[in-house]
Amino acid sequence: MFLGFDASTQSFSAIILCPKLGKVVAEESVHFGSELPHYDSPSGFLKSDNPHQVHANPLMWIEALDLLLGKLKSSGAPLDQVRAISGAGQQHATVYLKENFPETLRSLNPEIPLVDQIKPTLSRITSPIWMDASTQSQCEEISNSVGSDQRVCNISGSIATPRFSGPQIRKFYQSEPEAYCDTSHIHLASSFLASILAGQLAPIDPGDGSGMNLLDLEKQQWNEQLLTATAPELNSKLPNIETTGSEVGPIANYFVERYNFSPECMSLSWTGDNPASLVGMGASQSGQIVISLGTSDTLFAAMQTPVTDPKGYGHVFGNPLGGFMSLTCFANGSLVREKIKDQLKISWDQFAALTITDSDRDASQVCLPFMVPEITPKTDSSEILTNGWDFASASPTEQITTLLEGQFFNMWHHMQWMKLLPETIYVTGGASQNPAILQLIANIFQCSTMRLQVGSSVALGAAIIAAKNNGHSIESLSEQFCDNFSTPSTPTVAADHYAPRLQQFIDLLEAST
Ligand code: XUL
């Protein structure tokens, strides 16, 4: 059996799959906001007065890991039969650790919770996460030092990007030089958690490593110029780059004693949530497009040769199964859908029932759905902007429908650089449970949409990576676990139905960004 973890922004989940039985045998999840309220992070990150500064407490992730494994054990999940473990973390988040981290990992005591043992190893008590947009000046400095945005993009697959780890590391070095000096190890959320499971330092994989603005994408090695432009002695603080799912070592004794894992269970390297989702959706090879509707909304597809976004919003990441993937990320995803749902005091079912998917409403009414600083396009708006109508006093149907249309118009507009003509879009993440959303995407993108029946394509992707690296073929794993889609939603409106509203949206976007 193979275990896959998904350490995402708002929760930590796990799936155990068994290729012999061809089925998922256990699934469990911990929601940070409700199950670990003492971290004061209702949506998985700490409150801050500066909307551009978004950090999380890395101790919350490891307390969640103990809680999650405890839940799996008490539900009778066959942890003793797990042969290998991999996982995926929210991308870009960095964890800063002192010299004593490796020694602490080697001697984890099964009698003491992880959080108490790891706490003294942190050289920075918080981790900047992917929602942080506070490093614009560091991005400019990195670009200037390397030569240009285009040069950074040619090497790393993305222009210097505020949420990426390199600019975040530079900001830490500049604002807290002593703590930077006291930092011997800088990990991504993914490699930090993989290290704890293995009881030794784990590498970073090319999928998650390409979200750092530090990796030479083609050579799959840290790039000297980018390292120098970012911070001194960075090379010695970073783990090595190794293929996704490579062996780190047998699982640490802590987990054997505490949760009954076999001492032979192998702990593998992790990847980022989006690269893992590409695998979990069975889209790692065949050029299908995936839309993931999570805390962030992302749109991604596998690509053989890297093509970069001329506007700089899109990224090229490593594909965990070889080659590359293109990705565009939107910060105003579920957080905004949830805010509107809560303001209207309705349930998700009511939210779905109130969505109009082929409306003949006033075609000139559109909105920009940005309530937190947006990544694509870059904008600071903190409230919904309309082209002259009053959003707050509109009916719930109008609010929900224009909000969702705005999200998918924005996505459509910003995927044009990928030059893809999708026949089917595979939709995953919490909001994919809403059939009205699947229909709306089908109508706006003019292709059919399907959703995976398994809850987390990220944890599934990680478990598939673990199974593949234990000798199972990716073809049979994909057939067994990724072929399980809902009946497709096909367009119910003509191709030009949304054209006037889409144009209104683009006009409003261009006038305000
Ligand atoms: C991708 C991105 C987010 C995070 C959180 O570039 O920033 O999708 O991975 O899920």
XYZ file of N, CA, C and O and ligand atoms in Angstrom, residues 9 90-92 130 163 273-274 296 298 317 327 329, ligand 1:
62
model
N -2.964 24.688 1.992
C -3.062 25.933 2.764
C -3.975 25.779 3.974
O -3.665 26.236 5.065
N 1.810 22.876 -0.149
C 1.511 24.137 -0.817
C 2.843 24.660 -1.337
O 3.872 24.529 -0.666
N 2.853 25.237 -2.535
C 4.125 25.614 -3.145
C 4.663 26.925 -2.577
O 3.894 27.733 -2.050
N 5.943 27.120 -2.719
C 6.673 28.377 -2.437
C 6.969 28.640 -0.960
O 7.881 29.399 -0.652
N 2.525 31.168 -0.101
C 2.312 31.590 -1.489
C 1.434 32.833 -1.615
O 1.444 33.489 -2.652
N 5.704 35.835 -4.598
C 5.440 34.732 -3.669
C 6.503 33.634 -3.737
O 6.522 32.714 -2.914
N 1.938 20.965 -4.464
C 0.553 20.501 -4.607
C 0.086 20.470 -6.063
O -0.559 19.500 -6.492
N 0.454 21.496 -6.842
C -0.022 21.498 -8.239
C 0.637 20.394 -9.074
O -0.068 19.672 -9.787
N -6.304 28.671 -3.623
C -6.006 29.371 -4.874
C -6.702 28.601 -5.984
O -6.907 27.401 -5.854
N -6.012 27.317 -9.738
C -4.897 27.216 -10.683
C -5.374 26.528 -11.945
O -6.334 25.755 -11.925
N 6.822 24.842 -14.500
C 7.345 24.043 -13.384
C 7.799 22.688 -13.930
O 7.409 22.278 -15.025
N 1.604 26.628 -15.647
C 0.648 26.898 -14.572
C 0.390 28.394 -14.441
O 1.306 29.201 -14.544
N -1.718 30.927 -11.660
C -2.322 30.846 -10.321
C -3.130 32.111 -10.026
O -2.691 33.222 -10.321
C 1.029 27.995 -7.252
C 0.545 28.613 -5.993
C -0.569 27.974 -5.230
C -0.007 27.177 -4.072
C -1.084 26.850 -3.038
O 2.033 28.722 -7.861
O 1.070 29.603 -5.550
O -1.381 27.206 -6.055
O 0.648 26.043 -4.522
O -1.896 25.867 -3.374
